Each structure stands twice: as C-alpha cells, then as structure tokens.
XYZ file of C-alpha atoms in Angstrom:
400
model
C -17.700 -11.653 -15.267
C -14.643 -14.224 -15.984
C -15.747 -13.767 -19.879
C -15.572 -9.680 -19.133
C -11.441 -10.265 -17.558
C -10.662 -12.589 -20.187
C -11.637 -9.554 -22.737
C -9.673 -7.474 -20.832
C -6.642 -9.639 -20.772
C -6.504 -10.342 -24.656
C -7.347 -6.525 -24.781
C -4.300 -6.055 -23.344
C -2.324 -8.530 -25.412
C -2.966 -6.866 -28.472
C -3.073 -2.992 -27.895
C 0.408 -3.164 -25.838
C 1.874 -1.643 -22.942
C -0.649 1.255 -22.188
C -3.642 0.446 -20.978
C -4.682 3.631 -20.464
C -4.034 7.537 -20.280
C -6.167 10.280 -18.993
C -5.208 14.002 -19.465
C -7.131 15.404 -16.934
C -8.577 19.171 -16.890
C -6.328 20.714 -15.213
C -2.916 20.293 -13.294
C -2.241 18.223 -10.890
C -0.330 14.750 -10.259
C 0.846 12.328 -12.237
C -0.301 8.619 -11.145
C 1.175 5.919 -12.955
C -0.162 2.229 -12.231
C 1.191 -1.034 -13.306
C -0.466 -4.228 -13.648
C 0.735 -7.868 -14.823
C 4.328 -7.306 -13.814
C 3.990 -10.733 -12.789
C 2.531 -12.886 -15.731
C 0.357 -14.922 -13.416
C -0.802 -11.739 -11.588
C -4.008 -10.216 -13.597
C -5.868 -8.674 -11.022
C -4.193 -5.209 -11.363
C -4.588 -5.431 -15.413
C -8.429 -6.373 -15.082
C -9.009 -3.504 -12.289
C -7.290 -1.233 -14.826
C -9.241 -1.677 -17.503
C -12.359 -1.117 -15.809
C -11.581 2.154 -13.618
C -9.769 3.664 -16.834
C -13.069 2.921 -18.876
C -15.454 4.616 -16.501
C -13.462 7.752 -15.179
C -14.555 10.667 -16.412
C -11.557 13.057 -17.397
C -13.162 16.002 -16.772
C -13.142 15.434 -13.229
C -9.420 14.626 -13.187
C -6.488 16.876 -12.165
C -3.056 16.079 -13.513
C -2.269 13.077 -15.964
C -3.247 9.190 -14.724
C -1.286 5.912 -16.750
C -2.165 2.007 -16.600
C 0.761 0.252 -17.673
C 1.377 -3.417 -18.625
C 3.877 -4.971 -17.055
C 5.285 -8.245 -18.457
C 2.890 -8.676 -21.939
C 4.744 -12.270 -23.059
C 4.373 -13.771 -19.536
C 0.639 -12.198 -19.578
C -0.287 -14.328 -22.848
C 1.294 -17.048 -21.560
C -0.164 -17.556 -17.862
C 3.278 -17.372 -16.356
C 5.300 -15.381 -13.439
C 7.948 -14.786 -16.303
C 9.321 -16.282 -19.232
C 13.216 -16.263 -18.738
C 13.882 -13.691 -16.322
C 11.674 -12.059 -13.702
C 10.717 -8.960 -14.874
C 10.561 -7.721 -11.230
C 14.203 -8.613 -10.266
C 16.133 -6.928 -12.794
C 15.732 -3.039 -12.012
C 19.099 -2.873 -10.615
C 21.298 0.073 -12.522
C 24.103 -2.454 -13.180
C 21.978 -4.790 -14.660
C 19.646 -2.544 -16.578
C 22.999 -0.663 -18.061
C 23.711 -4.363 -19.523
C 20.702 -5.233 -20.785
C 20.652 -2.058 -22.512
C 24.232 -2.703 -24.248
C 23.105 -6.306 -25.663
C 22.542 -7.015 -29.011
C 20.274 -9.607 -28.241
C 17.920 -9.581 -25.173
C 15.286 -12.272 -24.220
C 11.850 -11.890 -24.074
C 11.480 -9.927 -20.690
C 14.525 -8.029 -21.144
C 12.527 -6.623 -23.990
C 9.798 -5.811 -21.563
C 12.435 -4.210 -19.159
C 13.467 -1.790 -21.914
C 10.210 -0.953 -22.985
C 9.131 0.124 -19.835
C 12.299 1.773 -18.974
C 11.962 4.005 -21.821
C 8.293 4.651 -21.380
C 9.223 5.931 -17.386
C 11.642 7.824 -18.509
C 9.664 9.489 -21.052
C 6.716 10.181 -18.355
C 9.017 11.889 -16.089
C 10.659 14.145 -18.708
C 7.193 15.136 -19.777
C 4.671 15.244 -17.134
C 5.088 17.257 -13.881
C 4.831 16.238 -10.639
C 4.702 15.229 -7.923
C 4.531 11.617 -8.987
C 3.013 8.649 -7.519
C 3.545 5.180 -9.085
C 1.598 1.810 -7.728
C 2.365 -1.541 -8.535
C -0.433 -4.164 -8.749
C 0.470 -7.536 -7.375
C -1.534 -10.750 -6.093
C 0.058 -13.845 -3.937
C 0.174 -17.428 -4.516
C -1.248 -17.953 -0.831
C -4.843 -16.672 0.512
C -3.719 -13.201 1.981
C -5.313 -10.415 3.212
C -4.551 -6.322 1.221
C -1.526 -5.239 1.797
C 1.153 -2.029 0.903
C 5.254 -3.302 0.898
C 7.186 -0.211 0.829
C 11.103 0.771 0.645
C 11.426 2.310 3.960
C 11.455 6.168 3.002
C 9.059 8.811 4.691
C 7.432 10.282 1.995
C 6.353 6.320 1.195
C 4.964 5.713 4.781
C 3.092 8.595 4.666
C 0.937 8.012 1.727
C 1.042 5.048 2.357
C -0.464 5.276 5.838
C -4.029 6.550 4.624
C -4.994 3.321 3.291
C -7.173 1.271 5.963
C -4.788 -1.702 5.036
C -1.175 -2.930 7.094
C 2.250 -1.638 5.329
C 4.910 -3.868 5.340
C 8.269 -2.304 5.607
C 11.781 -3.074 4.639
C 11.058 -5.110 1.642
C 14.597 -4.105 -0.038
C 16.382 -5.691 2.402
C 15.669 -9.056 1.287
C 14.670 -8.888 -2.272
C 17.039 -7.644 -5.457
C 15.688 -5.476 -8.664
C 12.071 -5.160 -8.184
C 10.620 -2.522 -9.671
C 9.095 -0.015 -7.462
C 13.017 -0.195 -5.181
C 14.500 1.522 -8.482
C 11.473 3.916 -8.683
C 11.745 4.621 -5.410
C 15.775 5.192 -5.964
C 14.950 8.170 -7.883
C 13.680 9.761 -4.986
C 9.444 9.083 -5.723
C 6.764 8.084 -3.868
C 6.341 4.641 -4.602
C 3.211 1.762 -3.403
C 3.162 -1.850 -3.968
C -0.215 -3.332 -3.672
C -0.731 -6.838 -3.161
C -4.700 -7.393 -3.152
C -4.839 -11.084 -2.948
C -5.047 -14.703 -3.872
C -3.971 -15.073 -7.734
C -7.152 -16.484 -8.789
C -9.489 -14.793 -5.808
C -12.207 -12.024 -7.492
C -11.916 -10.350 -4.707
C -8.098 -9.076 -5.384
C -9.514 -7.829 -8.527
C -12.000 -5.884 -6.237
C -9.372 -4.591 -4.036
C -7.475 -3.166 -6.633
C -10.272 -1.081 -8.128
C -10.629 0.095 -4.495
C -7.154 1.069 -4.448
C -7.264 3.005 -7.182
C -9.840 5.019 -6.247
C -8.594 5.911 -3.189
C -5.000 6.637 -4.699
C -6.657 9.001 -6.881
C -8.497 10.693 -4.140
C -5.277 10.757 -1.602
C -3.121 11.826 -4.343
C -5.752 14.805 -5.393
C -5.826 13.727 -8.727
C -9.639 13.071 -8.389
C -11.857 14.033 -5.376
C -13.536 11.768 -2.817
C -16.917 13.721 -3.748
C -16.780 12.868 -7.399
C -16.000 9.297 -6.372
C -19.489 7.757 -6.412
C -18.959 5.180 -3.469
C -16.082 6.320 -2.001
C -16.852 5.467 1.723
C -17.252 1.870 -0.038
C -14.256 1.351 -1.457
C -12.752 2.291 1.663
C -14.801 0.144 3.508
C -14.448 -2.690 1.328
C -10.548 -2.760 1.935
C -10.944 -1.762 5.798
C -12.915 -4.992 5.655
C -10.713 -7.321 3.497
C -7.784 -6.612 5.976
C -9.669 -7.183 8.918
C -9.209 -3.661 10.062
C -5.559 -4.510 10.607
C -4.017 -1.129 9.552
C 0.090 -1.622 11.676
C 2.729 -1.064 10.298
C 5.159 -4.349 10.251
C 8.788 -5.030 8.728
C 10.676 -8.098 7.407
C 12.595 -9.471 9.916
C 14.089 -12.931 8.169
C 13.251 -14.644 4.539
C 13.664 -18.058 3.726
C 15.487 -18.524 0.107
C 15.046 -21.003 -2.057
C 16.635 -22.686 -5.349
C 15.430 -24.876 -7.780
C 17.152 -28.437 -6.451
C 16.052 -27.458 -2.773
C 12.691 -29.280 -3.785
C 10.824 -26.932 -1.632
C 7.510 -27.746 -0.515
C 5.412 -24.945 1.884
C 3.225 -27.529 4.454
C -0.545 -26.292 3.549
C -2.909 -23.573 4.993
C -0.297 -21.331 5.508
C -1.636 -17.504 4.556
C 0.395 -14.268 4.942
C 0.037 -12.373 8.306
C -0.807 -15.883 9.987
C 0.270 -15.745 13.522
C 2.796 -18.177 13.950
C 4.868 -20.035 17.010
C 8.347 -21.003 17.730
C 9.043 -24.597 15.976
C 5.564 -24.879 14.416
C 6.294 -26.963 10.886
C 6.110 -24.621 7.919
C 7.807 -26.525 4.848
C 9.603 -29.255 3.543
C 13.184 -29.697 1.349
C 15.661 -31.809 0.547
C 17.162 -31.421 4.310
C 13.782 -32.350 5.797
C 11.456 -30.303 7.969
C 11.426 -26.474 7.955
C 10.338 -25.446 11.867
C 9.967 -21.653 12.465
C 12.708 -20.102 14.919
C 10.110 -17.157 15.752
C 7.080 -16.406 17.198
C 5.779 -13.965 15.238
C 3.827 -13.628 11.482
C 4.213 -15.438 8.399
C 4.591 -13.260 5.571
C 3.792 -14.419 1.532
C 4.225 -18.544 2.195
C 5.258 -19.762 -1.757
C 2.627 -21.854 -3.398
C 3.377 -21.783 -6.987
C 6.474 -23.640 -8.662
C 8.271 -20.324 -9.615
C 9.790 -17.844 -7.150
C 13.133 -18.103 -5.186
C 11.165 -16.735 -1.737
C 9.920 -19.945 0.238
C 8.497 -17.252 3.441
C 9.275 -14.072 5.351
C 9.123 -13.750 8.765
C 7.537 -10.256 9.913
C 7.016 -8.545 13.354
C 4.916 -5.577 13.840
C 6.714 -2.042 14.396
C 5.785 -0.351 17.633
C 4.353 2.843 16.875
C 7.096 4.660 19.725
C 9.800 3.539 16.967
C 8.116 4.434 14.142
C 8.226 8.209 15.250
C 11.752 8.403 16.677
C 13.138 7.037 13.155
C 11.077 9.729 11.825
C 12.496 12.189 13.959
C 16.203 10.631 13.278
C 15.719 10.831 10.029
C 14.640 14.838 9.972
C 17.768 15.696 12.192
C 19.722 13.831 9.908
C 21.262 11.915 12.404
C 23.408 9.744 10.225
C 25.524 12.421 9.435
C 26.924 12.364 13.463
C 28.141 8.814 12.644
C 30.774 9.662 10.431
C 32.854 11.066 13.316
C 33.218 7.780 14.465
C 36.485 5.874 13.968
C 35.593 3.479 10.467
C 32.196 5.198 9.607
C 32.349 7.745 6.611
C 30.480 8.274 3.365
C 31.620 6.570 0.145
C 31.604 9.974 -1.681
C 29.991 13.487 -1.495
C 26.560 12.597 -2.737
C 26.401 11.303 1.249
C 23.473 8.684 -0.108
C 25.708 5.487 0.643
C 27.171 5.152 3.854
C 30.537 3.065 4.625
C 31.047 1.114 7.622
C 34.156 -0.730 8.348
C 33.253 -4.495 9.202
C 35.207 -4.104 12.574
C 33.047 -1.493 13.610
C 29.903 -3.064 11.737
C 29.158 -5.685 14.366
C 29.463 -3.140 17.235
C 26.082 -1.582 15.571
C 22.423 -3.625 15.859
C 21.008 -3.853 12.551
C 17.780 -2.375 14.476
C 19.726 0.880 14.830
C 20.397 1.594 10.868
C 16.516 0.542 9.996
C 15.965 3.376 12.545
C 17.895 5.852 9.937
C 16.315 4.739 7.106
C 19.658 1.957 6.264
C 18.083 -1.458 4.782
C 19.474 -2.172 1.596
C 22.928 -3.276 2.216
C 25.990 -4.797 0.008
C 29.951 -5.814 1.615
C 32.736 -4.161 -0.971
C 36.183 -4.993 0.391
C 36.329 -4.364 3.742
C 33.220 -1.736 4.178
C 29.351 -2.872 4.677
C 28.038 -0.454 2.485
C 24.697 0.847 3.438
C 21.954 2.693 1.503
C 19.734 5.135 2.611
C 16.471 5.752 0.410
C 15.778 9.120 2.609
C 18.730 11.021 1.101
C 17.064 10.382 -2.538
C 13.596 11.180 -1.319
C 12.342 14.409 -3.720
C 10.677 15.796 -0.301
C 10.226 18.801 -1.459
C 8.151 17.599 -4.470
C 5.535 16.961 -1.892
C 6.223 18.752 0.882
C 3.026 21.143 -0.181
C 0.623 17.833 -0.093
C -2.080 17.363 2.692
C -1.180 13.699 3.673
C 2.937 15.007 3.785
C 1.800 18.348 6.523
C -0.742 16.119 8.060
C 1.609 13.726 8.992
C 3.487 16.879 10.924
C-alpha cells in the first residue's frame, strides 16, 4: 500500500496541478477538491487519486476536479517552502503577488491556482462546492472547520463528523476563507494524523459522501455507501456538535515553543492543566474546555486553540438573526453604520465596540474582524453567501 501512495505522490509531481477531471453525463454540480495544500499533508492527494481512478463518469452529474495544492512543498516533504500557501489568499496580498516580477516558489503555486479557480467558475455552472483536504500534526479525530456562513453549516451538517466554527477569526489567508468570500459553499476536511492510513481512509470516505450530498453522484451507485459513512461516524466517535474557536495561542519562531506530549485535538481539558513550554516557561490552560489542533511539527505559527461546543438553542437563533437580517437594525444606533453600500462590512465605533459582547456579532454571522482608524470593522460572510445558488438543494430546504 505505502509503495501504491508513493506512486501516487510522484504521479502527482510530474503530471501537475490536476489530478483529475470528470465530465459527468449530465448537469449537475461542480465539486472541486484540493489536496497537498500543505506539503506535508498527502492524505487528500493519495485519496484523490484513487476515487478519481475508479469513478465511473457515466454515473456522474455535473463536472468533479482534484487539484494539487502546493506541488514544490509536495516533492519536498514540507508544510511550505517560503510562504504558506494557505495564508496568502487575502485580496491585498494576492493583488501583489500578482504585480511582481519575481515571485517565490509558492507564490507561483498561488497564481496557478488562482487562475485555474477562476477559470472553473467562468466555465462550469453551478452550484459549486469546493473541499479542502488537510491532516494534523497531532492524533485527531475527522473533522469539518468552516467560515461561519449558513449555506456552509448546512452541508456541512450531513457529515456524521463535529464542525468547527469560526476558524476566520483567528487565522489570515487560508484558502477556503477567500473561496468562501465569493459567496460558495466551502468544507475543510481535516481526516487525521499526517502519517496515520487511516486519514487517507477518511478522505476517500469524504469524498464519497460529498458526491452523494452534493447530487453529483447517488448514494445507490456508491457501492458501500452506508460504509463510508460508518467508517467516519466511527473515526469521530459519533461526536457530530457543532463547536467554535474561542482563543488561539500564537507562536513565533524565537518563542522556542514546545507542546507538552499526548495532547490530541478535541481532548477535554481543565483549568491550569500544563499544555506547553516557551521561552517564558510553562503554558497552563485558563479554560476548561477542548483542545483544538495542539502543534507538533517545527513549522506553523498556531501553538493550540481553545474550543467550546455551541449549544444547539444558539445555533438556531443566529440562524434566525441572520434570515431577518438583523444587522441591518444596528445601524440606527449612535456609531454603528456600514462602510459603504455593498452593506457586507460593518463599522463600529470603538466607543461603542466594547458596549457589544463579541458573542453577540458571532450570533450575526460577524467573525472576521480588522481596527481602521477609529472603527472595528467587521465582516459578515452571510451577505456574500450566493443563497440562491442553492436554495433549490435538498440539504439547503431540509434544513427549513
């Protein structure tokens, strides 16, 4: 089996960024996956290569991709070469990459894949669904991280795995957060341990069940559905809540960070229990709650997050929030308005700011967050959401 994923990775070396397409027989969604975004992370490449090898286009609707993610970190066995690939899609910084004359190795990957999603969505038709294939350097169980939008939850809530909200609150530029920005349904899939078989296992269930969600294949022509199901159901210890990042712990190079051992993500944890190591000594946990992707590999600037599981009461009144468009009362408020017509970004005076618990804006849909001048600018991924590019699907009316 290693010798099979080893074929599969040099596969992918030489024959470039697609993996795979499948034209399917007649219309329906377009899926795109990504694998190896992450150098070090080949479980979504291997799972890839082997579901895109055995489906059977004739019992496809719509139009499926497998895209490579980071192809010079892939060869060399490494989260990135200069840059992390999955930390640059931010518009400003993609706009400069774009004007330089010279770009380093994984701003070339950047562009590449920036054109190639661009030329997808002018193409194909939708509605579109794009997963992202990640492992963790800790033992972990499956999990979905989401941008907090509806339309994500949603899908996202059919797989017998937890979904971790709120995951652009804490992290800059990944990829799926500028997907997601253009108003699409967007998954990340973490599946497991770097190096465990199984995450390669739990991807291939994934797919399948994407494909069979989305309607771009159906669960009949799936020969073992009810078993990839199962096998995820099982891998997550039929833990299927809903949680969100409450606190991460950031890290730089001379911190000389060092996560104490055993730790794995979704780990109950107490109030002052040890967790790390750095130059300022011990690193003692200020919650009682869950530890969430624990850093055991030499790159990455995110020592831990902290999570707490979302009751499911608050989970329906956002929902309903959101539908009323609630927000849009706020602006009558004194030092509350919207920072142009578009009404997607919503200013907040800094006065008026701390009056507000940040609880109350997750409620809305308000995560991402930058302070210009004297406003905290907050973003809203509902007010991008193409809703009504899905509003005909059976997980979005089931979900009524």
């Amino acid at each position: 089996m290693i010798e099979v994923y080893s074929e599969a990775l040099d596969k992918t070396i030489r024959t470039g960024r697609v993996i795979g397409k499948i034209n399917g027989h007649k219309k329906g969604p377009t899926m795109v996956f990504f694998g190896g975004v992450h150098g070090n992370e080949t479980a979504g490449v291997f799972a890839l290569h082997k579901v895109f090898n055995h489906i059977n286009p004739k019992e496809i609707s719509g139009t499926l991709y497998a895209i490579t993610g980071n192809i010079s970190a892939l060869e060399a066995n490494k989260r990135y070469v200069n840059n992390d690939l999955n930390r640059l899609w931010k518009e400003a910084s993609i706009e400069e990459i774009k004007s330089k004359t010279i770009v380093n190795s994984d701003e070339a990957e950047l562009l590449e894949i920036f054109d190639l999603i661009q030329d997808i969505l002018n193409k194909d038709s939708g509605p579109f669904y794009f997963i992202d294939f990640h492992t963790t350097s800790s033992k972990t169980i499956p999990f979905i991280t989401i941008n907090d939008a509806l339309i994500n939850r949603k899908f996202a809530k059919q797989f017998p795995v937890p979904v971790v909200l709120g995951i652009e609150e804490y992290l800059e530029g990944p990829l799926l957060s500028y997907i997601n920005e253009l108003g699409y349904v967007s998954l990340g899939f973490e599946s497991g341990q770097h190096t465990d078989k199984e995450a390669i296992i739990n991807c291939e269930s994934f797919i399948y069940l994407s494909l069979a969600f989305s309607k771009a294949m159906s669960s009949e022509s799936i020969v073992g559905f009810p078993i990839y199901y199962k096998q995820l159901q099982d891998q997550s210890y039929s833990i299927h809540e809903t949680f969100e990042i409450t606190h991460l712990h950031s890290i730089k190079p001379d911190d000389n960070f060092i996560m104490a051992p055993g730790f794995k993500s979704f780990q109950i944890i107490t109030k002052n229990m040890l967790l790390a190591h750095d130059s300022n000594g011990e690193i003692r946990s200020r919650y009682n709650a869950r530890i969430f992707m624990p850093l055991y590999q030499k790159m990455g600037k995110e020592g831990f997050f902290i999570i707490q599981k979302i009751k499911p009461v608050f989970l329906k009144l956002s929902e309903i929030l959101r539908r009323l468009k609630f927000d849009g009362v706020l602006v009558l408020l004194p030092g509350v308005s919207w920072q142009d017509k578009r009404k997607k970004v919503l200013q907040v005076n800094l006065k008026i700011a701390r009056f507000f618990a940040k609880s109350f804006f997750h409620l809305l849909g308000y995560r991402s967050q930058t302070v210009e001048k004297n406003y905290l600018m907050l973003f809203n991924r509902e007010r991008t959401s193409l809703k009504s590019m899905y509003k005909h699907e059976l997980w979005y009316k089931k979900s009524h």
